[in-house]
Amino acid sequence: MEATAMAAQRVLKVVGISGELDEASPNRGLVRAAVEICKNSIPGMEMENLDISSLPFLNTDLVVNGTVPPEVEAFRKKIAEADCYFFSSPEYNYSVTGLLKNVIDWGSYPTNVWGDKAAAIVSTGYDFGGGRSQYHLRQMGVRVDIHFINTPEFFLNVLEPPPKFDKKGNLIDKETKKRLREILLALQAFALRLDGNCK
């Protein structure tokens, strides 16, 4: 049974998270493109581009009587209510950004709201296309019980022609959009299988 046919049984709520904040970054562009692809060509998937710019860095002094700050609670609620996750991870010094690590940490503190959900990772960068950051994110996923799809993989070298993004960071390359859709379909199928909707 194809993922799009299975999705008619249920609409998956996907949370999209970029490891960068600057609006014109390619990783933000990949999340925006994924939102549009879900909306226009993948029945049964709805993705929200989650704003994480207001999250403070994890500091236990901010937790008062077991209560986290309101912006953290709102973030954790979005994570808990999602059916699966879509991460777009830049590579900084062979690893994920501090921003993305902070997102993982707040989602697991004081209790883990990530657990037992499917996820996909895409990345951009030079040479290896951000791939090293993906491996570190997968390691974190083991600890917080996120189940990442294994194939297809998506590493995007932004220096290889043709141009992949416009000056505003929007994805313009048709072949890359096609690859992105394949990742999303794989995520959909895996999430439904984990949920028991795919026999």
PDB file of C-alpha atoms in Angstrom:
ATOM      1  CA  MET A   1       0.000   0.000   0.000  1.00  0.00           C
ATOM      2  CA  GLU A   2       1.463   3.371  -1.035  1.00  0.00           C
ATOM      3  CA  ALA A   3       2.007   6.032   1.603  1.00  0.00           C
ATOM      4  CA  THR A   4      -0.425   8.447  -0.036  1.00  0.00           C
ATOM      5  CA  ALA A   5      -3.168   5.839   0.013  1.00  0.00           C
ATOM      6  CA  MET A   6      -2.452   4.991   3.635  1.00  0.00           C
ATOM      7  CA  ALA A   7      -2.539   8.655   4.555  1.00  0.00           C
ATOM      8  CA  ALA A   8      -6.207   8.824   3.558  1.00  0.00           C
ATOM      9  CA  GLN A   9      -6.893   6.957   6.784  1.00  0.00           C
ATOM     10  CA  ARG A  10      -5.270   9.650   8.885  1.00  0.00           C
ATOM     11  CA  VAL A  11      -3.594  13.058   8.620  1.00  0.00           C
ATOM     12  CA  LEU A  12      -0.119  13.092  10.144  1.00  0.00           C
ATOM     13  CA  LYS A  13       0.925  16.197  12.050  1.00  0.00           C
ATOM     14  CA  VAL A  14       4.569  16.917  11.286  1.00  0.00           C
ATOM     15  CA  VAL A  15       6.738  19.431  13.109  1.00  0.00           C
ATOM     16  CA  GLY A  16       9.502  20.946  10.977  1.00  0.00           C
ATOM     17  CA  ILE A  17      12.564  22.288  12.801  1.00  0.00           C
ATOM     18  CA  SER A  18      15.562  24.109  11.346  1.00  0.00           C
ATOM     19  CA  GLY A  19      18.870  24.266  13.171  1.00  0.00           C
ATOM     20  CA  GLU A  20      19.380  27.839  11.976  1.00  0.00           C
ATOM     21  CA  LEU A  21      17.508  31.043  12.764  1.00  0.00           C
ATOM     22  CA  ASP A  22      18.436  33.358   9.897  1.00  0.00           C
ATOM     23  CA  GLU A  23      15.527  33.551   7.495  1.00  0.00           C
ATOM     24  CA  ALA A  24      17.596  33.248   4.311  1.00  0.00           C
ATOM     25  CA  SER A  25      19.537  30.175   5.453  1.00  0.00           C
ATOM     26  CA  PRO A  26      19.210  27.115   3.195  1.00  0.00           C
ATOM     27  CA  ASN A  27      18.110  24.969   6.118  1.00  0.00           C
ATOM     28  CA  ARG A  28      15.210  27.288   6.823  1.00  0.00           C
ATOM     29  CA  GLY A  29      14.510  27.127   3.097  1.00  0.00           C
ATOM     30  CA  LEU A  30      14.324  23.334   3.165  1.00  0.00           C
ATOM     31  CA  VAL A  31      11.739  23.408   5.941  1.00  0.00           C
ATOM     32  CA  ARG A  32       9.641  25.978   4.081  1.00  0.00           C
ATOM     33  CA  ALA A  33       9.847  23.867   0.931  1.00  0.00           C
ATOM     34  CA  ALA A  34       8.852  20.747   2.865  1.00  0.00           C
ATOM     35  CA  VAL A  35       5.807  22.545   4.260  1.00  0.00           C
ATOM     36  CA  GLU A  36       4.712  23.457   0.727  1.00  0.00           C
ATOM     37  CA  ILE A  37       5.351  19.969  -0.631  1.00  0.00           C
ATOM     38  CA  CYS A  38       3.208  18.443   2.108  1.00  0.00           C
ATOM     39  CA  LYS A  39       0.473  20.962   1.429  1.00  0.00           C
ATOM     40  CA  ASN A  40       0.452  20.620  -2.347  1.00  0.00           C
ATOM     41  CA  SER A  41       1.440  17.071  -3.203  1.00  0.00           C
ATOM     42  CA  ILE A  42       1.310  14.695  -0.217  1.00  0.00           C
ATOM     43  CA  PRO A  43      -2.208  13.930   1.005  1.00  0.00           C
ATOM     44  CA  GLY A  44      -2.299  12.994   4.663  1.00  0.00           C
ATOM     45  CA  MET A  45       0.634  15.121   5.854  1.00  0.00           C
ATOM     46  CA  GLU A  46       0.429  18.567   7.429  1.00  0.00           C
ATOM     47  CA  MET A  47       3.706  20.189   8.448  1.00  0.00           C
ATOM     48  CA  GLU A  48       4.173  23.160  10.749  1.00  0.00           C
ATOM     49  CA  ASN A  49       7.351  25.214  10.485  1.00  0.00           C
ATOM     50  CA  LEU A  50       8.031  25.494  14.198  1.00  0.00           C
ATOM     51  CA  ASP A  51       9.448  28.795  15.443  1.00  0.00           C
ATOM     52  CA  ILE A  52      12.123  28.063  18.053  1.00  0.00           C
ATOM     53  CA  SER A  53      13.653  31.540  18.177  1.00  0.00           C
ATOM     54  CA  SER A  54      12.181  32.339  21.606  1.00  0.00           C
ATOM     55  CA  LEU A  55      13.492  29.240  23.368  1.00  0.00           C
ATOM     56  CA  PRO A  56      16.020  30.122  26.088  1.00  0.00           C
ATOM     57  CA  PHE A  57      19.055  27.949  26.515  1.00  0.00           C
ATOM     58  CA  LEU A  58      18.347  25.153  28.939  1.00  0.00           C
ATOM     59  CA  ASN A  59      18.968  26.357  32.468  1.00  0.00           C
ATOM     60  CA  THR A  60      17.479  24.522  35.439  1.00  0.00           C
ATOM     61  CA  ASP A  61      17.166  27.851  37.274  1.00  0.00           C
ATOM     62  CA  LEU A  62      14.339  28.626  34.846  1.00  0.00           C
ATOM     63  CA  VAL A  63      12.333  25.637  36.106  1.00  0.00           C
ATOM     64  CA  VAL A  64      10.303  26.772  39.122  1.00  0.00           C
ATOM     65  CA  ASN A  65       8.449  24.178  41.162  1.00  0.00           C
ATOM     66  CA  GLY A  66       8.654  21.815  38.226  1.00  0.00           C
ATOM     67  CA  THR A  67       7.239  24.379  35.780  1.00  0.00           C
ATOM     68  CA  VAL A  68       9.212  25.427  32.712  1.00  0.00           C
ATOM     69  CA  PRO A  69       8.903  28.906  31.136  1.00  0.00           C
ATOM     70  CA  PRO A  70       5.751  29.467  28.993  1.00  0.00           C
ATOM     71  CA  GLU A  71       7.656  29.491  25.695  1.00  0.00           C
ATOM     72  CA  VAL A  72       9.279  26.180  26.596  1.00  0.00           C
ATOM     73  CA  GLU A  73       5.943  24.673  27.607  1.00  0.00           C
ATOM     74  CA  ALA A  74       4.393  25.769  24.295  1.00  0.00           C
ATOM     75  CA  PHE A  75       7.289  24.185  22.410  1.00  0.00           C
ATOM     76  CA  ARG A  76       7.064  20.938  24.374  1.00  0.00           C
ATOM     77  CA  LYS A  77       3.299  20.791  23.732  1.00  0.00           C
ATOM     78  CA  LYS A  78       3.890  21.043  19.959  1.00  0.00           C
ATOM     79  CA  ILE A  79       6.450  18.245  20.133  1.00  0.00           C
ATOM     80  CA  ALA A  80       4.214  16.011  22.237  1.00  0.00           C
ATOM     81  CA  GLU A  81       1.222  16.484  19.926  1.00  0.00           C
ATOM     82  CA  ALA A  82       3.154  15.841  16.695  1.00  0.00           C
ATOM     83  CA  ASP A  83       3.042  12.472  14.968  1.00  0.00           C
ATOM     84  CA  CYS A  84       6.552  12.809  13.554  1.00  0.00           C
ATOM     85  CA  TYR A  85       9.406  15.262  13.055  1.00  0.00           C
ATOM     86  CA  PHE A  86      11.366  16.783  10.182  1.00  0.00           C
ATOM     87  CA  PHE A  87      14.803  18.214  11.035  1.00  0.00           C
ATOM     88  CA  SER A  88      16.900  20.396   8.761  1.00  0.00           C
ATOM     89  CA  SER A  89      20.374  20.466  10.254  1.00  0.00           C
ATOM     90  CA  PRO A  90      23.316  22.644   9.259  1.00  0.00           C
ATOM     91  CA  GLU A  91      26.808  21.444  10.135  1.00  0.00           C
ATOM     92  CA  TYR A  92      28.873  23.611  12.456  1.00  0.00           C
ATOM     93  CA  ASN A  93      32.346  22.283  13.269  1.00  0.00           C
ATOM     94  CA  TYR A  94      31.408  18.716  12.312  1.00  0.00           C
ATOM     95  CA  SER A  95      28.308  18.724  14.521  1.00  0.00           C
ATOM     96  CA  VAL A  96      24.821  20.147  15.021  1.00  0.00           C
ATOM     97  CA  THR A  97      24.268  23.742  16.020  1.00  0.00           C
ATOM     98  CA  GLY A  98      23.911  24.708  19.666  1.00  0.00           C
ATOM     99  CA  LEU A  99      20.406  25.829  18.763  1.00  0.00           C
ATOM    100  CA  LEU A 100      19.381  22.352  17.632  1.00  0.00           C
ATOM    101  CA  LYS A 101      21.033  20.667  20.621  1.00  0.00           C
ATOM    102  CA  ASN A 102      19.061  23.008  22.873  1.00  0.00           C
ATOM    103  CA  VAL A 103      15.836  21.977  21.135  1.00  0.00           C
ATOM    104  CA  ILE A 104      16.564  18.308  21.786  1.00  0.00           C
ATOM    105  CA  ASP A 105      17.458  19.022  25.415  1.00  0.00           C
ATOM    106  CA  TRP A 106      14.320  21.033  26.224  1.00  0.00           C
ATOM    107  CA  GLY A 107      12.192  18.341  24.617  1.00  0.00           C
ATOM    108  CA  SER A 108      13.656  15.801  27.010  1.00  0.00           C
ATOM    109  CA  TYR A 109      13.603  17.937  30.179  1.00  0.00           C
ATOM    110  CA  PRO A 110      12.132  17.557  32.716  1.00  0.00           C
ATOM    111  CA  THR A 111      10.352  14.640  30.981  1.00  0.00           C
ATOM    112  CA  ASN A 112      10.877  13.331  27.461  1.00  0.00           C
ATOM    113  CA  VAL A 113       8.188  14.347  24.951  1.00  0.00           C
ATOM    114  CA  TRP A 114      10.104  13.134  21.888  1.00  0.00           C
ATOM    115  CA  GLY A 115       9.709   9.453  22.560  1.00  0.00           C
ATOM    116  CA  ASP A 116       8.709   6.725  20.109  1.00  0.00           C
ATOM    117  CA  LYS A 117       8.093   8.974  17.100  1.00  0.00           C
ATOM    118  CA  ALA A 118       9.413   8.818  13.537  1.00  0.00           C
ATOM    119  CA  ALA A 119      11.687  11.515  12.132  1.00  0.00           C
ATOM    120  CA  ALA A 120      13.636  12.489   9.038  1.00  0.00           C
ATOM    121  CA  ILE A 121      16.798  14.566   8.708  1.00  0.00           C
ATOM    122  CA  VAL A 122      17.972  16.688   5.816  1.00  0.00           C
ATOM    123  CA  SER A 123      21.036  18.910   5.782  1.00  0.00           C
ATOM    124  CA  THR A 124      22.904  21.434   3.689  1.00  0.00           C
ATOM    125  CA  GLY A 125      26.511  22.516   3.690  1.00  0.00           C
ATOM    126  CA  TYR A 126      29.703  22.258   1.685  1.00  0.00           C
ATOM    127  CA  ASP A 127      31.553  19.112   0.508  1.00  0.00           C
ATOM    128  CA  PHE A 128      29.610  16.441   2.468  1.00  0.00           C
ATOM    129  CA  GLY A 129      26.419  18.536   2.516  1.00  0.00           C
ATOM    130  CA  GLY A 130      26.132  18.695   6.296  1.00  0.00           C
ATOM    131  CA  GLY A 131      26.202  14.923   6.714  1.00  0.00           C
ATOM    132  CA  ARG A 132      28.318  14.877   9.876  1.00  0.00           C
ATOM    133  CA  SER A 133      25.654  16.836  11.734  1.00  0.00           C
ATOM    134  CA  GLN A 134      23.108  14.188  10.803  1.00  0.00           C
ATOM    135  CA  TYR A 135      25.164  11.465  12.461  1.00  0.00           C
ATOM    136  CA  HIS A 136      25.371  13.423  15.707  1.00  0.00           C
ATOM    137  CA  LEU A 137      21.641  14.114  15.625  1.00  0.00           C
ATOM    138  CA  ARG A 138      20.984  10.405  15.153  1.00  0.00           C
ATOM    139  CA  GLN A 139      23.052   9.698  18.272  1.00  0.00           C
ATOM    140  CA  MET A 140      20.918  12.128  20.266  1.00  0.00           C
ATOM    141  CA  GLY A 141      17.834  10.478  18.838  1.00  0.00           C
ATOM    142  CA  VAL A 142      18.852   7.164  20.397  1.00  0.00           C
ATOM    143  CA  ARG A 143      18.864   8.764  23.854  1.00  0.00           C
ATOM    144  CA  VAL A 144      15.463  10.454  23.470  1.00  0.00           C
ATOM    145  CA  ASP A 145      13.868   7.548  21.563  1.00  0.00           C
ATOM    146  CA  ILE A 146      13.386   9.212  18.170  1.00  0.00           C
ATOM    147  CA  HIS A 147      13.231   6.730  15.293  1.00  0.00           C
ATOM    148  CA  PHE A 148      14.941   8.204  12.226  1.00  0.00           C
ATOM    149  CA  ILE A 149      14.309   6.851   8.750  1.00  0.00           C
ATOM    150  CA  ASN A 150      17.452   5.337   7.257  1.00  0.00           C
ATOM    151  CA  THR A 151      16.783   5.759   3.551  1.00  0.00           C
ATOM    152  CA  PRO A 152      16.707   7.734   1.420  1.00  0.00           C
ATOM    153  CA  GLU A 153      19.413  10.023   2.766  1.00  0.00           C
ATOM    154  CA  PHE A 154      19.553  13.733   1.950  1.00  0.00           C
ATOM    155  CA  PHE A 155      22.833  15.666   1.989  1.00  0.00           C
ATOM    156  CA  LEU A 156      22.865  18.840  -0.106  1.00  0.00           C
ATOM    157  CA  ASN A 157      26.068  20.546  -1.219  1.00  0.00           C
ATOM    158  CA  VAL A 158      24.977  24.138  -1.776  1.00  0.00           C
ATOM    159  CA  LEU A 159      28.043  24.944  -3.891  1.00  0.00           C
ATOM    160  CA  GLU A 160      27.350  22.413  -6.626  1.00  0.00           C
ATOM    161  CA  PRO A 161      25.559  23.842  -9.686  1.00  0.00           C
ATOM    162  CA  PRO A 162      22.858  24.548 -10.536  1.00  0.00           C
ATOM    163  CA  PRO A 163      21.865  27.070  -7.824  1.00  0.00           C
ATOM    164  CA  LYS A 164      19.600  25.429  -5.256  1.00  0.00           C
ATOM    165  CA  PHE A 165      18.217  28.524  -3.487  1.00  0.00           C
ATOM    166  CA  ASP A 166      17.363  32.105  -4.363  1.00  0.00           C
ATOM    167  CA  LYS A 167      18.731  35.117  -2.465  1.00  0.00           C
ATOM    168  CA  LYS A 168      15.958  34.813   0.116  1.00  0.00           C
ATOM    169  CA  GLY A 169      16.818  31.209   0.875  1.00  0.00           C
ATOM    170  CA  ASN A 170      13.859  29.700  -0.957  1.00  0.00           C
ATOM    171  CA  LEU A 171      14.419  26.341  -2.641  1.00  0.00           C
ATOM    172  CA  ILE A 172      14.212  26.718  -6.421  1.00  0.00           C
ATOM    173  CA  ASP A 173      15.889  23.571  -7.762  1.00  0.00           C
ATOM    174  CA  LYS A 174      13.359  21.069  -9.124  1.00  0.00           C
ATOM    175  CA  GLU A 175      15.560  18.004  -8.636  1.00  0.00           C
ATOM    176  CA  THR A 176      16.146  18.913  -4.986  1.00  0.00           C
ATOM    177  CA  LYS A 177      12.409  19.373  -4.485  1.00  0.00           C
ATOM    178  CA  LYS A 178      11.897  15.903  -5.941  1.00  0.00           C
ATOM    179  CA  ARG A 179      14.424  14.430  -3.502  1.00  0.00           C
ATOM    180  CA  LEU A 180      12.774  16.285  -0.638  1.00  0.00           C
ATOM    181  CA  ARG A 181       9.396  14.818  -1.543  1.00  0.00           C
ATOM    182  CA  GLU A 182      10.897  11.319  -1.522  1.00  0.00           C
ATOM    183  CA  ILE A 183      12.180  11.902   2.022  1.00  0.00           C
ATOM    184  CA  LEU A 184       8.755  13.086   3.134  1.00  0.00           C
ATOM    185  CA  LEU A 185       7.001  10.087   1.600  1.00  0.00           C
ATOM    186  CA  ALA A 186       9.437   7.776   3.384  1.00  0.00           C
ATOM    187  CA  LEU A 187       8.748   9.590   6.654  1.00  0.00           C
ATOM    188  CA  GLN A 188       5.017   9.275   6.122  1.00  0.00           C
ATOM    189  CA  ALA A 189       5.224   5.538   5.469  1.00  0.00           C
ATOM    190  CA  PHE A 190       7.476   4.925   8.480  1.00  0.00           C
ATOM    191  CA  ALA A 191       5.355   7.030  10.826  1.00  0.00           C
ATOM    192  CA  LEU A 192       2.214   5.179   9.811  1.00  0.00           C
ATOM    193  CA  ARG A 193       3.951   1.828  10.228  1.00  0.00           C
ATOM    194  CA  LEU A 194       5.092   2.755  13.727  1.00  0.00           C
ATOM    195  CA  ASP A 195       1.564   3.836  14.510  1.00  0.00           C
ATOM    196  CA  GLY A 196       0.154   0.498  13.409  1.00  0.00           C
ATOM    197  CA  ASN A 197      -1.840   1.894  10.473  1.00  0.00           C
ATOM    198  CA  CYS A 198       0.200   0.049   7.873  1.00  0.00           C
ATOM    199  CA  LYS A 199      -0.251  -3.728   7.891  1.00  0.00           C
TER     200      LYS A 199
END
